[in-house]
mmCIF file of C-alpha atoms in Angstrom:
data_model
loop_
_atom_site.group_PDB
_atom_site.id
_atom_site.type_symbol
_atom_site.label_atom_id
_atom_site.label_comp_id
_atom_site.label_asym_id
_atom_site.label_seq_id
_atom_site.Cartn_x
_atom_site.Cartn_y
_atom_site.Cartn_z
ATOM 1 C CA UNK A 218 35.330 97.792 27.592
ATOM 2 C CA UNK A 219 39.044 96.307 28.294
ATOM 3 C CA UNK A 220 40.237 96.439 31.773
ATOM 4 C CA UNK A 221 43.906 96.317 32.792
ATOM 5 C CA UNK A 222 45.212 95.253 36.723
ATOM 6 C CA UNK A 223 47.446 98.533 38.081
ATOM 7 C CA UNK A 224 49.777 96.758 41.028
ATOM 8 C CA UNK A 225 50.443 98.871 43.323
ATOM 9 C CA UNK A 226 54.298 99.381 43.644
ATOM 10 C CA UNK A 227 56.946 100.186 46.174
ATOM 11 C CA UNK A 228 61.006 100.259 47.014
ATOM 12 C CA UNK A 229 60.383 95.909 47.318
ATOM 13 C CA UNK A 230 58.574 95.765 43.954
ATOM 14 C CA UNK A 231 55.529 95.254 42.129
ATOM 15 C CA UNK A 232 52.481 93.882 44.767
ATOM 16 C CA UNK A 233 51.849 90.649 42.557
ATOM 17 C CA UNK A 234 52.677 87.843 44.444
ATOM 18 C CA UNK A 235 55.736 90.076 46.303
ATOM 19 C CA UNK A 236 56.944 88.148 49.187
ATOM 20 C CA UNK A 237 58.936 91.281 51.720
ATOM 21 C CA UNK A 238 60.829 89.596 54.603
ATOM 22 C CA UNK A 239 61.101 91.446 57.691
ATOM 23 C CA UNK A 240 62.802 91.102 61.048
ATOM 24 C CA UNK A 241 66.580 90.195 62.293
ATOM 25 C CA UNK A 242 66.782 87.460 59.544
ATOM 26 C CA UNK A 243 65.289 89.506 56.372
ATOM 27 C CA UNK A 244 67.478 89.683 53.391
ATOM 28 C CA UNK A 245 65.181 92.706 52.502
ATOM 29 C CA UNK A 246 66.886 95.617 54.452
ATOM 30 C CA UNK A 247 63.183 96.677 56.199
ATOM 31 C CA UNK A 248 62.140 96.288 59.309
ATOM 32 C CA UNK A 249 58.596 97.095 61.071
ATOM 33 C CA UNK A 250 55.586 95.924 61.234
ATOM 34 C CA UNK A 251 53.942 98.724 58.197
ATOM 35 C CA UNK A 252 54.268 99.087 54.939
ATOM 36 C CA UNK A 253 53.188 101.289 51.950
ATOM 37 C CA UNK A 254 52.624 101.433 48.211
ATOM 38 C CA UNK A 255 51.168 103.257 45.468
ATOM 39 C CA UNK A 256 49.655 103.259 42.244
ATOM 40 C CA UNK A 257 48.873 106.073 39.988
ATOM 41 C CA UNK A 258 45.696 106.109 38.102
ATOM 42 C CA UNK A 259 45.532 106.422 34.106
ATOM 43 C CA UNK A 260 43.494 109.352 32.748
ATOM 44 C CA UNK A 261 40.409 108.074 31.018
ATOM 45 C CA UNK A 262 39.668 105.378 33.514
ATOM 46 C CA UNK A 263 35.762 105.010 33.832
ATOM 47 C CA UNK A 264 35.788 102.152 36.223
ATOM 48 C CA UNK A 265 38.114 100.697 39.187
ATOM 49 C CA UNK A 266 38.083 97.707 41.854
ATOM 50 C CA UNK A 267 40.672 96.819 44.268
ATOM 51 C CA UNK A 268 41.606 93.357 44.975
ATOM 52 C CA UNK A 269 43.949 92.544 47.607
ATOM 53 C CA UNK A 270 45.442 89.068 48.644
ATOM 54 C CA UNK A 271 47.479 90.099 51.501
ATOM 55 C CA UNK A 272 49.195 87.297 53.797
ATOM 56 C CA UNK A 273 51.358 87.376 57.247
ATOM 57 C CA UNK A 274 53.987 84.692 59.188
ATOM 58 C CA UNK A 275 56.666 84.338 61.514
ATOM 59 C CA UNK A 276 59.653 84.147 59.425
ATOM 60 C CA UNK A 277 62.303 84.023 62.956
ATOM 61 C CA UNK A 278 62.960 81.198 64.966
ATOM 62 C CA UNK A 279 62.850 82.232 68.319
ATOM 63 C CA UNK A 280 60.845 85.453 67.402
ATOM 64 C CA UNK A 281 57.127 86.636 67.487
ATOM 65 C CA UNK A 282 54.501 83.431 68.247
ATOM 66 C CA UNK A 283 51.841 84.637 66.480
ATOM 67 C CA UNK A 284 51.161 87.730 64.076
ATOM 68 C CA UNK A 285 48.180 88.950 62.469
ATOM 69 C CA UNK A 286 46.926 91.618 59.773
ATOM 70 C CA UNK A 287 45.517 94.414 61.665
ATOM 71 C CA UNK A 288 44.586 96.507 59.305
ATOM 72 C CA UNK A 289 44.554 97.673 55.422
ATOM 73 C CA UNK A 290 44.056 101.423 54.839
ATOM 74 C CA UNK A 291 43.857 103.333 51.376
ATOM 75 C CA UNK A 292 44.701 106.890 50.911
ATOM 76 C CA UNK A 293 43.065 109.307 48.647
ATOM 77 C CA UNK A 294 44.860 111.707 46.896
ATOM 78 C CA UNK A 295 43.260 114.140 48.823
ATOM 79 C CA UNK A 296 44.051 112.486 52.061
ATOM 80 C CA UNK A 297 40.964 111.282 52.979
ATOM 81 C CA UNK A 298 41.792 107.704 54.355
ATOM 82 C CA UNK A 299 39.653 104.544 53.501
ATOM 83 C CA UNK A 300 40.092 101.724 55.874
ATOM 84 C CA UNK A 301 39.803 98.401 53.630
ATOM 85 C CA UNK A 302 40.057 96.530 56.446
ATOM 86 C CA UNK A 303 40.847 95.912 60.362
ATOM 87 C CA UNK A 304 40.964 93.524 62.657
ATOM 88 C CA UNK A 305 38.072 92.018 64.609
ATOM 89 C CA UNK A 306 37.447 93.121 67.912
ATOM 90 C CA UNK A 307 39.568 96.289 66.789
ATOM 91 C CA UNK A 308 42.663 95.166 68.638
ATOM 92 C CA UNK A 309 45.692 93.026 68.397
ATOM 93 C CA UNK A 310 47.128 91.999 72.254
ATOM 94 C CA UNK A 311 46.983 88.562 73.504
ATOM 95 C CA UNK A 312 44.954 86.449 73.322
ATOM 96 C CA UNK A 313 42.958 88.063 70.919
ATOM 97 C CA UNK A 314 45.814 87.890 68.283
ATOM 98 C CA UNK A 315 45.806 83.787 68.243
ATOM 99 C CA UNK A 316 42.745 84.229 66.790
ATOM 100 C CA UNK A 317 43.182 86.793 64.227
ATOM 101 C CA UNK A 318 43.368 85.876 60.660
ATOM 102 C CA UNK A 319 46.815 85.778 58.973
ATOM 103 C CA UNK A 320 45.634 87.064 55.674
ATOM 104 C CA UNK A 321 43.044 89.037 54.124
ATOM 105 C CA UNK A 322 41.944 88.201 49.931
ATOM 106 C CA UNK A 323 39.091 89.742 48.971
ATOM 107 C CA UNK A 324 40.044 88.741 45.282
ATOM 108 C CA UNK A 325 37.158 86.838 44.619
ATOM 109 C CA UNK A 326 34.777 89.977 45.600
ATOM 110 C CA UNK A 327 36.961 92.697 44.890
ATOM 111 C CA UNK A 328 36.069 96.426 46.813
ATOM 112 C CA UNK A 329 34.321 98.606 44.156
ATOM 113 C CA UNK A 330 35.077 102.150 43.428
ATOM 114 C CA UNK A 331 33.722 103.083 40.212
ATOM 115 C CA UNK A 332 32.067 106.072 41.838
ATOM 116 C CA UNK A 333 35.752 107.764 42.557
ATOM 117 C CA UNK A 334 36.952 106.761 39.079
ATOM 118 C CA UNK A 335 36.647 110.162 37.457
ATOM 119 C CA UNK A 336 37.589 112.605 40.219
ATOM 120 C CA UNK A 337 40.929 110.143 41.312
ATOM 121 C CA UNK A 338 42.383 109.484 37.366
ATOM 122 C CA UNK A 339 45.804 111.083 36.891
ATOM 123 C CA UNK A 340 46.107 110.815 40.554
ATOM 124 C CA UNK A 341 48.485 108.795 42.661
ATOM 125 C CA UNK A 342 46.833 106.735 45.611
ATOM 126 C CA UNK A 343 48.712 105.040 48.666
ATOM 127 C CA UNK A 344 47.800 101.710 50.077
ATOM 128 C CA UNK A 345 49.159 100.961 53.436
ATOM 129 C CA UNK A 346 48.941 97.984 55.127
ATOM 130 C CA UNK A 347 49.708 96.856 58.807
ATOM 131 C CA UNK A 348 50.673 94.045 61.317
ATOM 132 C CA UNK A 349 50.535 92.783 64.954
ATOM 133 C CA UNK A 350 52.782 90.197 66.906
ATOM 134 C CA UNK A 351 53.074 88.530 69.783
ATOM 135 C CA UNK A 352 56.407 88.675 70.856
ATOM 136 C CA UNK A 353 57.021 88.217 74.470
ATOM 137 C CA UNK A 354 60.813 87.572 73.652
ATOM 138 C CA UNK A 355 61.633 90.815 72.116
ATOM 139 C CA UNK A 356 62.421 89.327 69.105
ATOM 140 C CA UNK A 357 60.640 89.804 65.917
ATOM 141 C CA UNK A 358 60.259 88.625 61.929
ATOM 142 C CA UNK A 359 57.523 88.621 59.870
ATOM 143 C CA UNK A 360 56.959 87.782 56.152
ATOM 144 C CA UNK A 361 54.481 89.286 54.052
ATOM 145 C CA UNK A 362 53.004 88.117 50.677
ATOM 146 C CA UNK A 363 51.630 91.469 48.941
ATOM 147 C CA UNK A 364 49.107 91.356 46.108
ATOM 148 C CA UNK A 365 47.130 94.709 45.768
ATOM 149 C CA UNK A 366 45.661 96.224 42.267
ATOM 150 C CA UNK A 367 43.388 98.205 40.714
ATOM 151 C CA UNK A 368 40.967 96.308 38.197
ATOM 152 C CA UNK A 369 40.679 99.444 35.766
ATOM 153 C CA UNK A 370 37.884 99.724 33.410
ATOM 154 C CA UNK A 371 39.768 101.492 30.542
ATOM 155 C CA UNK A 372 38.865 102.601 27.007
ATOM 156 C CA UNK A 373 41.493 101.432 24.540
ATOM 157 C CA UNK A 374 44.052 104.225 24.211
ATOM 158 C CA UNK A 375 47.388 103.531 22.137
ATOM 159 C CA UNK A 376 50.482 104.468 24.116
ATOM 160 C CA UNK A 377 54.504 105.039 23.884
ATOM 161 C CA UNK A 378 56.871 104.401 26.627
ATOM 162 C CA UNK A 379 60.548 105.197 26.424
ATOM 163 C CA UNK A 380 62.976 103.576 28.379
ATOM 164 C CA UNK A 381 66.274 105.130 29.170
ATOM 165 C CA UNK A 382 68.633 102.819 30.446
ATOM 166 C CA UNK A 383 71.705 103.816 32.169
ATOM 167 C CA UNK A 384 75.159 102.348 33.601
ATOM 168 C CA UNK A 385 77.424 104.166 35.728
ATOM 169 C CA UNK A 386 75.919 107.904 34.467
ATOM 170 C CA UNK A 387 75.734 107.253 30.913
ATOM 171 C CA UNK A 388 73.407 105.712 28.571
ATOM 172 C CA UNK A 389 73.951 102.357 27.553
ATOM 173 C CA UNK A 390 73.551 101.993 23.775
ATOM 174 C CA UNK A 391 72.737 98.942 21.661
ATOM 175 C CA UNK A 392 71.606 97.142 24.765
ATOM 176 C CA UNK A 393 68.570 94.661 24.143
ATOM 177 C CA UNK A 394 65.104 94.901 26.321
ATOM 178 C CA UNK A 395 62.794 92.468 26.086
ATOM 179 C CA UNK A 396 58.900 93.632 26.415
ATOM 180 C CA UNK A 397 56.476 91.232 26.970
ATOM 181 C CA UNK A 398 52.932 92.837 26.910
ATOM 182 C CA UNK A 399 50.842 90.964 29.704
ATOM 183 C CA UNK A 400 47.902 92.382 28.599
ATOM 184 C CA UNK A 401 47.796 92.109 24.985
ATOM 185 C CA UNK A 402 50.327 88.939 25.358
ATOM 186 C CA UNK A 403 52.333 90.875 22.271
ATOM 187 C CA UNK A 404 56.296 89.893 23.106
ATOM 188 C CA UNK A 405 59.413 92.265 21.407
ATOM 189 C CA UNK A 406 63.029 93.158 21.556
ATOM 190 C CA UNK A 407 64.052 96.941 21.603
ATOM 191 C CA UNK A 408 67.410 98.106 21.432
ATOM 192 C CA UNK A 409 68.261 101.500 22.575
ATOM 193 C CA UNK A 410 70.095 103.835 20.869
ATOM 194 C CA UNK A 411 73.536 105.749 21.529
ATOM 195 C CA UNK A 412 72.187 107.741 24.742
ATOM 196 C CA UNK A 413 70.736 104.665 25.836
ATOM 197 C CA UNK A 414 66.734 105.342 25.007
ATOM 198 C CA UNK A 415 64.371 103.105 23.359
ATOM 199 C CA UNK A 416 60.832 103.564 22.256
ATOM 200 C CA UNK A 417 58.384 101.135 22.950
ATOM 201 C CA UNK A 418 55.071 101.096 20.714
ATOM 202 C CA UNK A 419 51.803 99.196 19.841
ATOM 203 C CA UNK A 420 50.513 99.201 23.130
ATOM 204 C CA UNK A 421 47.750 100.924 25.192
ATOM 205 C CA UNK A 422 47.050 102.731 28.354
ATOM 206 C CA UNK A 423 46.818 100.446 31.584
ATOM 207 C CA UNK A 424 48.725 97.768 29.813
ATOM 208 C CA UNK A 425 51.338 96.080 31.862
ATOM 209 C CA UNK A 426 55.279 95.262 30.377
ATOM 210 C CA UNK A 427 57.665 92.722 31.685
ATOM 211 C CA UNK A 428 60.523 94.303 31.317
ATOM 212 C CA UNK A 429 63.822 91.979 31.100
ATOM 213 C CA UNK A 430 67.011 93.549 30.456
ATOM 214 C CA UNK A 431 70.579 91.861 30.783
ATOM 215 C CA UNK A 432 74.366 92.277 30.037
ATOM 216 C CA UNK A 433 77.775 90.599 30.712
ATOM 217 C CA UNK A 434 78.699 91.343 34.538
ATOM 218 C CA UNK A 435 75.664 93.080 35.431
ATOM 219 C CA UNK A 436 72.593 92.506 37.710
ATOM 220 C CA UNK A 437 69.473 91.834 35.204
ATOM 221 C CA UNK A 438 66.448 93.672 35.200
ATOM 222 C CA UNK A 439 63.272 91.898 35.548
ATOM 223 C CA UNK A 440 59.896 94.437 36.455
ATOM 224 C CA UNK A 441 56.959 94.963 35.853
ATOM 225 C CA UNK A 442 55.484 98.502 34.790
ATOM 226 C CA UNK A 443 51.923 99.648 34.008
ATOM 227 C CA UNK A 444 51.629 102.052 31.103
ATOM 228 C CA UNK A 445 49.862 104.915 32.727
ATOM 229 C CA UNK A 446 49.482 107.893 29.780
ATOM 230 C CA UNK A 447 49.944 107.967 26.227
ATOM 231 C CA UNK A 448 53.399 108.971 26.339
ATOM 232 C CA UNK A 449 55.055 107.066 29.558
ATOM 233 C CA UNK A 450 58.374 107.370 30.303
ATOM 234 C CA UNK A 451 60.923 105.614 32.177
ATOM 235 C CA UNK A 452 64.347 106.085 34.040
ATOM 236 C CA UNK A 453 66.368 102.220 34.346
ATOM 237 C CA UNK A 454 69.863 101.786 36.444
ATOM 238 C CA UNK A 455 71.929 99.204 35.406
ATOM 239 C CA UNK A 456 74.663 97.719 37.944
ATOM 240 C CA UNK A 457 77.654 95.940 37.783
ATOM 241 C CA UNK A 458 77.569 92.306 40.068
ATOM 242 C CA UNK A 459 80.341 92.342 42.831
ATOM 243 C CA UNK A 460 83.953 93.165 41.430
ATOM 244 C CA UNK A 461 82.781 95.028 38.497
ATOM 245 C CA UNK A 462 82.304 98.493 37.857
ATOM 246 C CA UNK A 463 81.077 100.509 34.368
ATOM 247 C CA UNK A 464 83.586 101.679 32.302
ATOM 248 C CA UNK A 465 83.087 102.996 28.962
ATOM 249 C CA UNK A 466 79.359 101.600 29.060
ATOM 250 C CA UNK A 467 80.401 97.988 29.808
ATOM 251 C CA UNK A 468 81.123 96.637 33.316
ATOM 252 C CA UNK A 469 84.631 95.936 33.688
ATOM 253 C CA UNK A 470 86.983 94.196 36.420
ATOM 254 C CA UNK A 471 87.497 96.464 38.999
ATOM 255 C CA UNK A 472 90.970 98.252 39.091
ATOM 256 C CA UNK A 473 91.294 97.271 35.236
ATOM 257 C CA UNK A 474 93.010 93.486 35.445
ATOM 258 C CA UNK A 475 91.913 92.905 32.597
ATOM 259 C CA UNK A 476 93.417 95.976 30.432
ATOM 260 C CA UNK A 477 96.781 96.370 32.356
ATOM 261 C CA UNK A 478 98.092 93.064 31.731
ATOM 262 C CA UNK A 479 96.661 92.918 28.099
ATOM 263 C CA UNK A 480 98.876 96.112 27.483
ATOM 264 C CA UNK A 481 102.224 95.224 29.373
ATOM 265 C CA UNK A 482 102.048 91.985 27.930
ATOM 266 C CA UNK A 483 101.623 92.971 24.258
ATOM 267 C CA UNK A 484 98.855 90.326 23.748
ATOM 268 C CA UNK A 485 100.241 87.232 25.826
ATOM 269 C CA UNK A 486 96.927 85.442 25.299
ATOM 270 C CA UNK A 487 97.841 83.150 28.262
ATOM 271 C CA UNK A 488 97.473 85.430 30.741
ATOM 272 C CA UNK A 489 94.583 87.437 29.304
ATOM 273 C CA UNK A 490 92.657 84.001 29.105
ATOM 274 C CA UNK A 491 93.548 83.536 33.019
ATOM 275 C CA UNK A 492 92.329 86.750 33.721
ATOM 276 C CA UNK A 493 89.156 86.118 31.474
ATOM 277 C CA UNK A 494 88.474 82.494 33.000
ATOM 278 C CA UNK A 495 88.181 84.870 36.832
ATOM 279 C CA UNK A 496 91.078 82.894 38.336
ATOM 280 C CA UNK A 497 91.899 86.414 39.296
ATOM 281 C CA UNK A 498 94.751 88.338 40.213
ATOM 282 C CA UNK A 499 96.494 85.974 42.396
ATOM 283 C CA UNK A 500 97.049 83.717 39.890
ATOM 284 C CA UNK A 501 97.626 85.965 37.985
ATOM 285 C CA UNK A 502 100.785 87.658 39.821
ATOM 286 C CA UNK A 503 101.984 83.943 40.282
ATOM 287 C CA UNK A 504 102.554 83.521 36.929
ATOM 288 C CA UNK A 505 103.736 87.106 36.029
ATOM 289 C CA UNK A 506 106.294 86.111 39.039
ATOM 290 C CA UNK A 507 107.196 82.404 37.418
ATOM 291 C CA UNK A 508 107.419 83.428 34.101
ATOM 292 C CA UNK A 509 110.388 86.314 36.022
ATOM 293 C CA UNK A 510 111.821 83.363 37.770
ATOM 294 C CA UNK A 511 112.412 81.579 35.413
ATOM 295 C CA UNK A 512 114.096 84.614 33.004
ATOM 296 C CA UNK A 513 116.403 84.985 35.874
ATOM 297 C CA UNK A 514 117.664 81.298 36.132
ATOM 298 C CA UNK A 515 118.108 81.137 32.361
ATOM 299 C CA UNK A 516 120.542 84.443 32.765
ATOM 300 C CA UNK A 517 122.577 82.911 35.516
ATOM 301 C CA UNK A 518 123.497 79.650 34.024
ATOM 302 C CA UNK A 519 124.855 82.010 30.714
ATOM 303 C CA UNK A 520 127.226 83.910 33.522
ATOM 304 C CA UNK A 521 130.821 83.065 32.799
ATOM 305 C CA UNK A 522 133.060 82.271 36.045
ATOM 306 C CA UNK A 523 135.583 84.419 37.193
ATOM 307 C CA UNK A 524 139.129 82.912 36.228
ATOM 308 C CA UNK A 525 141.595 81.414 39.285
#
């Protein structure tokens, strides 16, 4: 029978080769020493292993000297906690942490739960995994590398997902998504349509789509998603980069540059072309002001002197 990997997923992204900064110097916004994803089961599923590459380092100067990965728990839907994995000796103070591995892959020999196939499909399951440091400073900052999945042992199933895409509360209509089907390897281009959905078919249960989606003056979209049902659907937020905000379903410059000087000037290309090449409103004003200048000296050498 086909299989299909599940990642597991969480606010950082899809666990396949996910590297999460954490600490004083993390570009990531998180901070501790714990985190948690999760993965929901397609029905049908008749067979499931869980592979796990997960990796730990000091990512401060100055911070922790050594760090470890204590321990690698997975939770039931039920509750019922599993524990993957934890540390030798069952602790992590010093010394014992200088000799505690850095990473745990069990990829090679994944953990086999076929038996819990049945009674978990439909179901959503949490993987949680945790670290220890040494840092005698006070100072900490880890990274983590995160692989975790489900090996599922599916029976083909053909699917639908939908996609609605939307950009500052609306749906964004005519806007291209590229699907790539890692599974099946099939590749496509959907478009959605005037409330911003688009239907995604020929594909099957437990197959996973690379999703790429992009726009002028927006942040692209590049995921991953596992098709989980028949009919899967999906909500997608679109945002403007920096300096641009959605206006009428496109992202425009903020406080409308663009449009105000394009309709006081009546088409003066120049400036709409300065405004267009982002030389931006400075430039702009200067030669708005120029242009005004230069009106004004034109007027005052037509002025006719007073008479003696």
């Amino acid at each position: 029978m086909p299989t299909s990997q599940l990642y597991f997923q969480s606010s950082a992204g899809t666990w396949d080769n996910l590297t999460v900064g954490q600490g004083p110097a993390s570009l990531y916004g998180t901070a501790g020493t714990s985190l948690k994803a999760t993965v929901k089961i397609p029905t049908g599923v008749t067979g499931l292993s869980l592979g796990l590459n997960i990796s730990i380092k000091p990512n401060v100067v100055g911070g922790p000297l050594a760090v470890a990965v204590s321990s690698i728990k997975l939770i039931e839907p039920s509750g019922t906690v599993d524990n993957v994995y934890t540390v030798y000796y069952g602790g992590c103070t010093f010394p014992v942490i200088l000799a505690s591995p850095g990473s745990y892959d069990n990829t090679g020999n994944p953990t086999i739960f076929n038996d819990m196939a049945s009674s978990w499909a439909g179901k959503t399951l949490t993987l949680e995994v945790n670290a220890c440091q040494y840092a005698p400073f006070g100072s900490s900052g880890i990274e983590w590398g995160l692989t975790a999945y489900f090996t599922a042992v599916i029976p083909l199933q053909n699917a639908t997902a939908t996609f609605t895409v939307l950009g500052g509360g609306v749906g964004l209509s005519n806007l291209p998504i590229q699907a790539n089907d890692l599974t099946s390897g099939m590749q496509t281009t959907i478009y959605t349509n005037s409330q911003g959905i688009a239907t995604l078919t020929g594909i099957d249960v437990g197959d996973d789509i690379s999703l790429t989606i992009t726009m002028a003056n927006a942040n692209a979209i590049k995921e991953t998603v596992s098709i989980e049902s028949a009919t899967d659907n999906f909500n997608i937020t679109m945002t403007c980069v920096t300096g641009y905000s959605f206006q009428n379903g496109t992202c425009e410059l903020l406080g409308g540059i663009g449009g105000g000087i394009s309709s006081a000037l009546s088409g003066a290309g120049k400036y709409i072309l300065i405004a267009a090449a982002g030389i931006g409103g400075v430039a702009i004003a200067y030669e708005l002001t120029k242009g005004h200048a230069e009106h004004e000296e034109i007027l005052a050498e037509r002025e006719i002197p007073e008479l003696p």
